[in-house]
CSV table of C-alpha atoms in Angstrom, one decimal:
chain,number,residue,atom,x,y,z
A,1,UNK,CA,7.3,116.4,115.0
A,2,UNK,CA,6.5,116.7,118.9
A,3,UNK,CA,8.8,115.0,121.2
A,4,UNK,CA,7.7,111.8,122.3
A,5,UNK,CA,7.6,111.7,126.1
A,6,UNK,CA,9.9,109.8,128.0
A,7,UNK,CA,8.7,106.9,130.2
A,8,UNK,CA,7.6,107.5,133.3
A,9,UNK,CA,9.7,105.2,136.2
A,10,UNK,CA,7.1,102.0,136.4
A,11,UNK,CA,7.4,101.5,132.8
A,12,UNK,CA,11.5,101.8,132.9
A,13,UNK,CA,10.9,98.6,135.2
A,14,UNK,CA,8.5,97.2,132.7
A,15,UNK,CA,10.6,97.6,129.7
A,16,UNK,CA,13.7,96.0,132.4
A,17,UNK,CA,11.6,93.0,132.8
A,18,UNK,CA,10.2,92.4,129.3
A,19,UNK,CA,13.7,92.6,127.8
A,20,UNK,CA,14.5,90.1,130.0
A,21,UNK,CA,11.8,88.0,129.0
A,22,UNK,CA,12.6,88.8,125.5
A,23,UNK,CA,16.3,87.9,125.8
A,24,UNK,CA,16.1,85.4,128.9
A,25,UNK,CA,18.3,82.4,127.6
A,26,UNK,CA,21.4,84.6,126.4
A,27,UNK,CA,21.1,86.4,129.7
A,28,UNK,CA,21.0,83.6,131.6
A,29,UNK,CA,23.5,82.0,129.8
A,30,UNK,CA,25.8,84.5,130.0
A,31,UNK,CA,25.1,85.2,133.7
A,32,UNK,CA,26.3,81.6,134.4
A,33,UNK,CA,29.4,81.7,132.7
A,34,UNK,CA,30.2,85.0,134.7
A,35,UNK,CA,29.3,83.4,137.9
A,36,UNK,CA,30.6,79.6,136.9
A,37,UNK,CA,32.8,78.3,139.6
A,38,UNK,CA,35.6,76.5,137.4
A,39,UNK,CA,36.4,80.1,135.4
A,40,UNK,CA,39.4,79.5,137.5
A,41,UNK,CA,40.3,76.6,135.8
A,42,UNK,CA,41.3,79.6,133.0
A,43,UNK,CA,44.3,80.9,134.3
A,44,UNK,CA,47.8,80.2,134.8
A,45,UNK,CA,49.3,82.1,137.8
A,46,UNK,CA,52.6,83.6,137.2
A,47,UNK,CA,55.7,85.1,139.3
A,48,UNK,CA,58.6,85.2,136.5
A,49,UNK,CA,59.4,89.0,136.4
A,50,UNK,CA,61.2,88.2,133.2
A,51,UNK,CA,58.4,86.3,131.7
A,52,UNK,CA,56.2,89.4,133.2
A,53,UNK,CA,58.3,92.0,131.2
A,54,UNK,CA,58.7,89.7,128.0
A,55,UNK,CA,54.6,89.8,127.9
A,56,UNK,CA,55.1,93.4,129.1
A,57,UNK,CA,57.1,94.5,125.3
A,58,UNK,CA,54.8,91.9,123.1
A,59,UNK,CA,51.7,93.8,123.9
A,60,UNK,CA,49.8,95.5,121.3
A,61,UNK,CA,47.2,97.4,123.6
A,62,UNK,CA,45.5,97.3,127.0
A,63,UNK,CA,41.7,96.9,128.4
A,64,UNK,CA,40.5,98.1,131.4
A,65,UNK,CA,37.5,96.7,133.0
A,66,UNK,CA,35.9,97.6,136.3
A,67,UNK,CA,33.3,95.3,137.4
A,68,UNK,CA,33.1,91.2,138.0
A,69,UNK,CA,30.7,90.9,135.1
A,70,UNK,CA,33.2,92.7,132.3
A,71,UNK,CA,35.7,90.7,132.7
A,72,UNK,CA,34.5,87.5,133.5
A,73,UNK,CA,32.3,87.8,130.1
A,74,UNK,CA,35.7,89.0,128.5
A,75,UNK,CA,38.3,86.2,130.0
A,76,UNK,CA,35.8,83.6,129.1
A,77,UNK,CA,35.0,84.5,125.6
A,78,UNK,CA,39.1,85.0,125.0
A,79,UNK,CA,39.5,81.5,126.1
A,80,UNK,CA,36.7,80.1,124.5
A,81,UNK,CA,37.8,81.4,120.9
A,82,UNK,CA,41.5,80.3,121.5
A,83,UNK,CA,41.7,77.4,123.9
A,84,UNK,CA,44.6,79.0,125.6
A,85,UNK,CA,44.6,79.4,129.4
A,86,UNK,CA,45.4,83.4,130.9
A,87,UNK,CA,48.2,84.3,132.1
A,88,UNK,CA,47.5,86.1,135.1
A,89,UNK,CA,49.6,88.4,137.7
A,90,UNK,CA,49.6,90.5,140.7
A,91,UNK,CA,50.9,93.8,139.8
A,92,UNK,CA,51.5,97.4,142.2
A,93,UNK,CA,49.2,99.9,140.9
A,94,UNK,CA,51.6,102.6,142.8
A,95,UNK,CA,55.3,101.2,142.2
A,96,UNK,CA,57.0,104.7,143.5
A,97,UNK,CA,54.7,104.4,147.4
A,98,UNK,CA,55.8,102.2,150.1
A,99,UNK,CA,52.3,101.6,150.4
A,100,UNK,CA,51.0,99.2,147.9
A,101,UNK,CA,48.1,99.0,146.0
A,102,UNK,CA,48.0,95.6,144.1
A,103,UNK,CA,45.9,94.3,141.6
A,104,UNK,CA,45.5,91.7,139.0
A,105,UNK,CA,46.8,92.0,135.1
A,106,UNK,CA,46.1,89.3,133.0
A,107,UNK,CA,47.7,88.7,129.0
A,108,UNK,CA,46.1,86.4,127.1
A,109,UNK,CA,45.7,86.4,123.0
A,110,UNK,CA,43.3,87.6,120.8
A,111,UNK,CA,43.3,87.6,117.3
A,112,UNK,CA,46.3,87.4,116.8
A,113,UNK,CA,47.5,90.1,119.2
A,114,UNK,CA,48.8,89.6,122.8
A,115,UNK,CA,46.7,91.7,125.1
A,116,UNK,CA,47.2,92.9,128.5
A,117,UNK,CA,44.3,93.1,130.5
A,118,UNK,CA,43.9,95.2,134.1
A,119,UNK,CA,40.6,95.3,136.7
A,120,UNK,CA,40.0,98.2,138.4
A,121,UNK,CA,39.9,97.8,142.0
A,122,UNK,CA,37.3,100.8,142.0
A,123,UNK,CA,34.6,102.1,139.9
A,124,UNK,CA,35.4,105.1,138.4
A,125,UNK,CA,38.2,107.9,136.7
A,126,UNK,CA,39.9,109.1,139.8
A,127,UNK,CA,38.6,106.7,143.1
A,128,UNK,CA,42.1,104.5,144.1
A,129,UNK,CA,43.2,102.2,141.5
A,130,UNK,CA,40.4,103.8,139.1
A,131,UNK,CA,41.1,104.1,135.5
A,132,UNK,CA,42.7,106.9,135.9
A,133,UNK,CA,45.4,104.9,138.2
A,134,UNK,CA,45.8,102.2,136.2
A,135,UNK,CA,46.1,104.4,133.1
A,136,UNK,CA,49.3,105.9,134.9
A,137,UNK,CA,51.1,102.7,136.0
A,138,UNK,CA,50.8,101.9,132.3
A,139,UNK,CA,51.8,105.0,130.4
A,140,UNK,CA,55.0,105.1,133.3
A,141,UNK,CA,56.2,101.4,133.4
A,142,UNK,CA,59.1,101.6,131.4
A,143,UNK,CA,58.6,97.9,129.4
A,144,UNK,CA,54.9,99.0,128.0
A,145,UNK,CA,54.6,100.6,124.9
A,146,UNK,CA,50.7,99.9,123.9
A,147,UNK,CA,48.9,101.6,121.0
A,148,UNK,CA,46.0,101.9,122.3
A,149,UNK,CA,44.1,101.3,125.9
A,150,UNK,CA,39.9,100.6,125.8
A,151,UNK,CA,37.9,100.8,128.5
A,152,UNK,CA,35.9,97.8,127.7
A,153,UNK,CA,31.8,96.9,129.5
A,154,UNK,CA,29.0,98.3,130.3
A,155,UNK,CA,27.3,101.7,130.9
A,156,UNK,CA,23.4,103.2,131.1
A,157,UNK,CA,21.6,104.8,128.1
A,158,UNK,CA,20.5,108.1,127.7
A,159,UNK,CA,17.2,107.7,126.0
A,160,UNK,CA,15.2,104.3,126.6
A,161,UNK,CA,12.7,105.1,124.1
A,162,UNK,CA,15.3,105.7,121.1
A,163,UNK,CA,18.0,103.2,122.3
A,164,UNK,CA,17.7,99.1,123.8
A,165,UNK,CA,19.6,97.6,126.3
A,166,UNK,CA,22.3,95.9,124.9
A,167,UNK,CA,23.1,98.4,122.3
A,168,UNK,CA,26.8,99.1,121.9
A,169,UNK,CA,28.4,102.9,121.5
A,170,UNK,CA,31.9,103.5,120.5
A,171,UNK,CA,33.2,106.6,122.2
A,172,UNK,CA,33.7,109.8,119.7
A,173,UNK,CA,33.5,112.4,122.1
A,174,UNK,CA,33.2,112.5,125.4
A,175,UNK,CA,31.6,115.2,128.2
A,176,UNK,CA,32.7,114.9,131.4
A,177,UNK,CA,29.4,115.8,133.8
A,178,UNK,CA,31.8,116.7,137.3
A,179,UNK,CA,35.0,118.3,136.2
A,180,UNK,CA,34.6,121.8,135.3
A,181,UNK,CA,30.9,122.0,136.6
A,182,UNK,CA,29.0,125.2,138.2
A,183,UNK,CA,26.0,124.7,140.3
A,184,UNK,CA,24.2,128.4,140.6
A,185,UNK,CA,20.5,129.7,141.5
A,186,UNK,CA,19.6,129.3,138.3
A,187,UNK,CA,20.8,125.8,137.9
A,188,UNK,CA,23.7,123.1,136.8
A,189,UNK,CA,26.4,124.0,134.3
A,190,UNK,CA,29.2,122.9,132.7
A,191,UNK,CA,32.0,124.1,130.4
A,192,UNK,CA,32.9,122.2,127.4
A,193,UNK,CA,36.6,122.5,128.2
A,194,UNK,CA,37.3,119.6,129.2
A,195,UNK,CA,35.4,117.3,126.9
A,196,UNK,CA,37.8,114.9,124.9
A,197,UNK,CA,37.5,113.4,120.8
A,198,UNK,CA,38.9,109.8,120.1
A,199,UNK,CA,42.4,110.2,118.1
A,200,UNK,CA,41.4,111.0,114.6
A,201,UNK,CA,43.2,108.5,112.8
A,202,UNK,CA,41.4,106.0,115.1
A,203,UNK,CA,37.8,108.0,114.2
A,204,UNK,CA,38.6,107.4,110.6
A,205,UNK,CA,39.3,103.2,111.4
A,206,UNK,CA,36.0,103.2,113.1
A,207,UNK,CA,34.2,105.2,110.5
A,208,UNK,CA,35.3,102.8,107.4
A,209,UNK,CA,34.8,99.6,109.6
A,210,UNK,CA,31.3,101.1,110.5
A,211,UNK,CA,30.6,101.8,107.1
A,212,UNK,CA,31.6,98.3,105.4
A,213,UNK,CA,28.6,96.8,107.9
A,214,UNK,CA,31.6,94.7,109.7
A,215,UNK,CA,29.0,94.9,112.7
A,216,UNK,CA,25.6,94.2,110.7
A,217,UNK,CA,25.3,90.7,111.9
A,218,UNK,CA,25.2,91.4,115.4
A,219,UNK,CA,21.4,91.1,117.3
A,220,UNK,CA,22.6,94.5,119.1
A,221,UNK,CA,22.6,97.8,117.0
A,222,UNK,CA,26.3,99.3,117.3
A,223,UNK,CA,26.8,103.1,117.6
A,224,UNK,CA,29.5,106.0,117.2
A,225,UNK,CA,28.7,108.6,119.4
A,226,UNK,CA,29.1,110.6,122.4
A,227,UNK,CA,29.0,109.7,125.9
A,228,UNK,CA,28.4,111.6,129.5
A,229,UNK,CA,31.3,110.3,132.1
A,230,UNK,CA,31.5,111.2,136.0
A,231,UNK,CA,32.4,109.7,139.1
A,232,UNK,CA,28.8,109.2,140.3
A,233,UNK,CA,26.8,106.4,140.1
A,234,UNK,CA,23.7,107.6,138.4
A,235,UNK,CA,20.4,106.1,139.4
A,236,UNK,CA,17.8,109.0,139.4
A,237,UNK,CA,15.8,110.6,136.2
A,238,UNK,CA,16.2,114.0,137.4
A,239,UNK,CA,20.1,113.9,137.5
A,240,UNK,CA,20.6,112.0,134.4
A,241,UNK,CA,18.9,114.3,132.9
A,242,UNK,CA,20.6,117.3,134.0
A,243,UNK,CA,24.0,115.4,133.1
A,244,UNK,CA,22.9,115.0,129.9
A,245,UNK,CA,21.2,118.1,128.9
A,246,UNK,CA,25.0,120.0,129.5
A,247,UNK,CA,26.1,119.7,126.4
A,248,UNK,CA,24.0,120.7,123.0
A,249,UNK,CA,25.4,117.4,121.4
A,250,UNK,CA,24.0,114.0,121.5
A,251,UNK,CA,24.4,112.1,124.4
A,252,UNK,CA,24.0,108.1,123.7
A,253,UNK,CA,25.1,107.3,127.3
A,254,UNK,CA,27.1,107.6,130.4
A,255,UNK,CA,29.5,105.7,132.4
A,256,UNK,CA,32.1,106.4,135.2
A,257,UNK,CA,35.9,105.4,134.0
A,258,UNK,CA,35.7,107.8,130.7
A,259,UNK,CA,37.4,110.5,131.8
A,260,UNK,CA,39.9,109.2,133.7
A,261,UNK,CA,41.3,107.2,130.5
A,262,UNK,CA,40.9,110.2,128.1
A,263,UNK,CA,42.4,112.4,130.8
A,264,UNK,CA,45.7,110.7,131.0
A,265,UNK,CA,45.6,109.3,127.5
A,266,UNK,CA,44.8,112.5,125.6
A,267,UNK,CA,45.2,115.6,127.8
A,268,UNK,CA,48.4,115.4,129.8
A,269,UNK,CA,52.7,114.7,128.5
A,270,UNK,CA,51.4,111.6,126.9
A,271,UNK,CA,49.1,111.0,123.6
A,272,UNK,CA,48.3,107.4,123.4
A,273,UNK,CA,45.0,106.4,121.5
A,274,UNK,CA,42.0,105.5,123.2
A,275,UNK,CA,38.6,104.4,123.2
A,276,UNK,CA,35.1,103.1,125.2
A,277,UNK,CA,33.7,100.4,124.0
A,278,UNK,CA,30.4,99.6,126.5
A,279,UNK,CA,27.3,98.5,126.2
A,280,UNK,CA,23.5,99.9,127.6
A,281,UNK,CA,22.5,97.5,130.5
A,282,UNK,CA,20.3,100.1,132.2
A,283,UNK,CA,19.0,103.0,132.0
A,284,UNK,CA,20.3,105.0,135.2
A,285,UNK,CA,16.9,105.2,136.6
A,286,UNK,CA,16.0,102.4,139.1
A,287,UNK,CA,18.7,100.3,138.9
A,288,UNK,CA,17.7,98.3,141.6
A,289,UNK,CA,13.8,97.5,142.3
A,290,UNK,CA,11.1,95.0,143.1
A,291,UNK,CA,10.8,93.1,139.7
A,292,UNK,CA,7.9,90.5,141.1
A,293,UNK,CA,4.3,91.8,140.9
A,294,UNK,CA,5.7,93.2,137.6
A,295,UNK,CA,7.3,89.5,136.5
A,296,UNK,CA,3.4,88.4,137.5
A,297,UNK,CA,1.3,90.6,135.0
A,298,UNK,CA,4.2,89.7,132.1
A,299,UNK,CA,4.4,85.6,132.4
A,300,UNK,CA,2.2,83.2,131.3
A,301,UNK,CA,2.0,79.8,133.3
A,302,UNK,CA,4.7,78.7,131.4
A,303,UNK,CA,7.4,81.0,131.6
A,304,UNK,CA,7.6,81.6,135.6
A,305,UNK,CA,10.1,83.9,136.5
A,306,UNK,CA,12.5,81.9,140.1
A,307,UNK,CA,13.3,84.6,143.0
A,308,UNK,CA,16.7,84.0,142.2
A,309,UNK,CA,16.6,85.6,138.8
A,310,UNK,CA,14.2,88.5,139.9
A,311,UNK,CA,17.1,89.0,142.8
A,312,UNK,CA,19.6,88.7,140.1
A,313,UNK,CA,17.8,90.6,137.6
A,314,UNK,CA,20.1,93.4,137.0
A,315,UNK,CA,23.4,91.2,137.0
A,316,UNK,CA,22.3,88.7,134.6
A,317,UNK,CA,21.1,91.9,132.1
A,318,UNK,CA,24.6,93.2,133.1
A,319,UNK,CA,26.4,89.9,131.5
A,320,UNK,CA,24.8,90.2,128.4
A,321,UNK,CA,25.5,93.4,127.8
A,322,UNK,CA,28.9,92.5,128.7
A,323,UNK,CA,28.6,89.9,125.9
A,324,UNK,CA,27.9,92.7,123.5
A,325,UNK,CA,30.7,95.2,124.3
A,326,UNK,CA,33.4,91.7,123.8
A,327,UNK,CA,31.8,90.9,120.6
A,328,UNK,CA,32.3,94.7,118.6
A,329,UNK,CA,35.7,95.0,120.3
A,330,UNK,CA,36.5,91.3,119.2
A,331,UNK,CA,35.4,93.3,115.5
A,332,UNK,CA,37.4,95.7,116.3
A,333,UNK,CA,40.3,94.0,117.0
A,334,UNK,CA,39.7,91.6,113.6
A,335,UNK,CA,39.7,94.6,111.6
A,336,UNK,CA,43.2,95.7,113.0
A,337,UNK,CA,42.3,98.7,115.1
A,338,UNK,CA,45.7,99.6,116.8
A,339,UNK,CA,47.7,97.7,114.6
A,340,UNK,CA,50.8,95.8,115.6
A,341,UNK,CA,52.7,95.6,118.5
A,342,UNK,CA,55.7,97.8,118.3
A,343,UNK,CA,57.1,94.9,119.4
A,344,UNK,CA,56.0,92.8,115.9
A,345,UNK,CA,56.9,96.4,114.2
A,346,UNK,CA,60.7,95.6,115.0
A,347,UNK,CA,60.5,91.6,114.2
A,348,UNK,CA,59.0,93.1,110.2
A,349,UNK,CA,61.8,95.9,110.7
A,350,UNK,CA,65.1,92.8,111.0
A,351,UNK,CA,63.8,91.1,108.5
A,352,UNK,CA,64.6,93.5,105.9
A,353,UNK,CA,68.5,92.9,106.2
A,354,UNK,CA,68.6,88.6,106.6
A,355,UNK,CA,72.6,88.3,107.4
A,356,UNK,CA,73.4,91.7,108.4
A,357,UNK,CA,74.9,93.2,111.6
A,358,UNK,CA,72.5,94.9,113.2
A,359,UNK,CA,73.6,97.2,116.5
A,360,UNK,CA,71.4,97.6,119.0
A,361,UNK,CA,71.4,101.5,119.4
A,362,UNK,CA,69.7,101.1,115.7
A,363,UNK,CA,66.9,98.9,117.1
A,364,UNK,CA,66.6,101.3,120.0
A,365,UNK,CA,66.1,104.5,117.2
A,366,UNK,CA,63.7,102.7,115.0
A,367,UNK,CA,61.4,101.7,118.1
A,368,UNK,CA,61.4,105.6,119.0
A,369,UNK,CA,60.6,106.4,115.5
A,370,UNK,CA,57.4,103.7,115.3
A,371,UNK,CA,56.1,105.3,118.8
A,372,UNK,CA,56.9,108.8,117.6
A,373,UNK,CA,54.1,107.8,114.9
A,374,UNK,CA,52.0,106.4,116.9
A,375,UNK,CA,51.8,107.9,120.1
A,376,UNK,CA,53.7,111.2,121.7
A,377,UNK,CA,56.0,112.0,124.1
A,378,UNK,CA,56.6,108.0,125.2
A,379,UNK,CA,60.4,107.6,125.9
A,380,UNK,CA,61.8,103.9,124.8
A,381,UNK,CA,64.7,102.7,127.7
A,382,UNK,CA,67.8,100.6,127.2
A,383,UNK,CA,66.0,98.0,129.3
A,384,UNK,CA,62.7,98.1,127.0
A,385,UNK,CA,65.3,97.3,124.1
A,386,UNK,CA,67.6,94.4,125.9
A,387,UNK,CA,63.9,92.0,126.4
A,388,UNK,CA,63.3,93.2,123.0
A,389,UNK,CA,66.6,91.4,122.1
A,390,UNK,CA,66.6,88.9,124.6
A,391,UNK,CA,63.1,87.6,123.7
A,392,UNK,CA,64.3,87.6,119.6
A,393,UNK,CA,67.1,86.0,120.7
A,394,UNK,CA,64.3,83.2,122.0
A,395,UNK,CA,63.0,83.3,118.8
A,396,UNK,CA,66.5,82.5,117.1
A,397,UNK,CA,65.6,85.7,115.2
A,398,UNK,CA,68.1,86.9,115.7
A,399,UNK,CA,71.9,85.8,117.5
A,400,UNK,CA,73.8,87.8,120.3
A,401,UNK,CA,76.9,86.3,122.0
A,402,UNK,CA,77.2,88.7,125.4
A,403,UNK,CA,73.8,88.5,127.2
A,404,UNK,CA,75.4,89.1,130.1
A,405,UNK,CA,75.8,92.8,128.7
A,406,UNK,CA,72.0,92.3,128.4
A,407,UNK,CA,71.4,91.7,131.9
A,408,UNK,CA,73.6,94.4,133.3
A,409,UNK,CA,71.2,96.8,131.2
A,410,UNK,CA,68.4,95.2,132.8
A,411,UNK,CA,69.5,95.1,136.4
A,412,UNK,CA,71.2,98.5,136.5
A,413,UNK,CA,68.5,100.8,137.8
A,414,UNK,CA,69.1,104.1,135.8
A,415,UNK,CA,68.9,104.5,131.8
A,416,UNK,CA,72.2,106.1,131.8
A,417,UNK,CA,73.9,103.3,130.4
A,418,UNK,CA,76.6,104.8,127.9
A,419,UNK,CA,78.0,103.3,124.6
A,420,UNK,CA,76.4,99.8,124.8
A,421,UNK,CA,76.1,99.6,120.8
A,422,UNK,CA,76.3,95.8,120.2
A,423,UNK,CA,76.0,93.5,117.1
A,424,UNK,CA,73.3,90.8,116.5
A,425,UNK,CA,73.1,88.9,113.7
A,426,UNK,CA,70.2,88.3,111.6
A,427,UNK,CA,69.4,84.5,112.1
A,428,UNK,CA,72.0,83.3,113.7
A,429,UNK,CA,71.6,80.0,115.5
């Protein structure tokens, strides 16, 4: 069967426009509750480092946005399904530098899971306070222990006559188009060394939830496949093109924070499970153009097309897409994806011995063991383990008499803390 040729740049901005057209409420719709002014009426600012840390221990994984429209769509869907205001806080994306680089972290929950959300303050893997950035200041802050991070949003598709806008693709592999790259005489290259695959106990989740139709319902088509991930904005058919055509495998599409995630997730001391979950909203050719004259020869009399949405054309196409990336992770997450918290691990560990002494040192071991099985190389502190106890404590879960031993743990700044094996009993009130 001969290839069918791809469309030509004038009808890329026709296909833009009638999609649009096609899909004009739900964009509009969701543009406006990106852009609503009372969103701030969602939060709930917080400064209580120990309320900050007991968050810190309860979550079960992380999601990285980069851009207004991803997590706008995402805090206001959250707090739509739950009715339960965000907890937000300023954090320092480089804790060990005098100079500081702050941005926000929100935790908020979903599903039954207590999430903790961070915005880029850049676009991108390795710009300051990328993905790759944030990535670190969560794999090294000692009272974190997720089991998985997602880079949750929107990217550009590969092929706009196989694939629609709005389509969703779950990461399996993915090839970075920058790092490793040649460009010779006889063109652009790229080595397949450092392309990264999704855990493979999360590729087998993903497979089976696939496979029982859990997304069949949705209006966008969900897929499991590869992306292309680079630092560049990519807005140009002749480079997209040569991004995608490095690798032999099928590309469904590209975005920018990939590879930073995967990088520091997957290919350094630490293995922590990962994933992409984004959404087409363009197809990295003309991202920005004169939609008018075009708007003109589509609409009827009727359905007139404001300067406001042509000059917001590609953000309100950007908010539904967002829409579509929240609703297979919100999936996703229903169908248990990274499991518990380690922290909900321990709560199920304690109750098997109601009335028993319990020492501490013991809680400490069987938190290593459960991240051992989960994730590699991530070392569990005495002060990870005293808000452990002090938040079951909260809980009446469990009853400890010397939290004063607690807080010396917790304000002593080294983990060489000695014998501090105390009892708590299963509880107690």
């Amino acid at each position: 069967m001969p290839k069918v040729p791809e469309m030509n740049v004038e009808e890329v901005k026709k296909s833009v426009c009638k999609f649009y057209l096609d899909n004009r409420d739900e964009c509009d719709s969701n543009y406006f509750n990106a852009e609503n002014m009372n969103i701030g009426k969602i939060y709930m600012d917080i400064e209580d480092f120990d309320l900050i840390h007991s968050l810190f221990i309860q979550t079960s994984f992380v999601v990285i946005t980069a851009n207004k429209y991803e997590k706008n769509i995402l805090h206001y869907n959250v707090f739509r399904l739950h009715n339960k205001k965000i907890k937000k806080f300023s954090i320092n994306l480089f804790p060990q530098r005098e100079t500081k680089h702050e941005t926000y972290a929100y935790c908020f929950e979903w599903q039954g899971y207590l999430v903790l959300h961070i915005e880029a303050q850049s676009t991108g893997s390795y710009t300051i306070g990328g993905s790759a950035d944030i990535v670190r200041y969560v794999l090294n802050n000692q009272y974190i222990v997720p089991k998985g991070i997602v880079s949750l949003g929107i990217c550009f598709g590969a092929d706009e006559r196989k694939y629609h806008l709005g389509d969703v693709v779950i990461s399996k592999k993915i090839y970075p188009y920058f790092i490793g790259s040649k460009i010779q005489e006889r063109g652009y290259f790229v080595t397949d060394d450092n392309a990264f695959i999704i855990d493979s106990g999360l590729s087998a989740k993903i497979k089976f939830i696939n496979e029982k139709n859990a997304f069949s319902e949705l209006k966008s088509d969900v897929y499991f496949g590869n992306y292309i991930t680079g630092e560049a904005v990519v807005s140009q058919r002749k480079a997209k093109n040569e991004f995608v055509k490095q690798t032999k495998q099928p590309i469904i599409a590209g975005e920018m924070e990939g590879y930073g995630l995967f990088k520091e997730c997957r290919g350094t001391y630490y293995t922590v499970p990962c994933l992409i979950v984004k959404s087409i909203c363009d197809w990295a050719v003309m991202k920005n153009f004169e939609a008018k004259d075009i708007f003109e020869e589509l609409c009827n009399t009727t359905s007139k097309v404001s300067e406001k949405e042509e000059k917001t054309l590609k953000d309100r196409i950007q908010a539904y897409a967002a829409l579509q990336a929240f609703k297979v992770l919100d999936i996703l997450v229903s169908n248990k994806i990274f499991g518990e918290s380690i922290f909900n691990d321990i709560i199920a560990y304690i109750e098997k011995f109601p009335g028993h002494a319990i020492y501490a040192e013991h809680i400490k071991n069987e938190i290593q063991k459960i991240v051992e099985k989960n994730m590699c190389n991530i070392h569990i502190t005495y002060k990870f383990v005293a808000v452990v106890i002090k938040e079951l404590m909260n809980r009446k879960l469990i009853k400890y008499d010397d939290s004063c031993e607690l807080d010396s743990v917790l304000s002593n700044n080294t983990d060489e803390i000695g014998n501090w094996l105390v009892s708590i009993q299963k509880g107690g009130k």
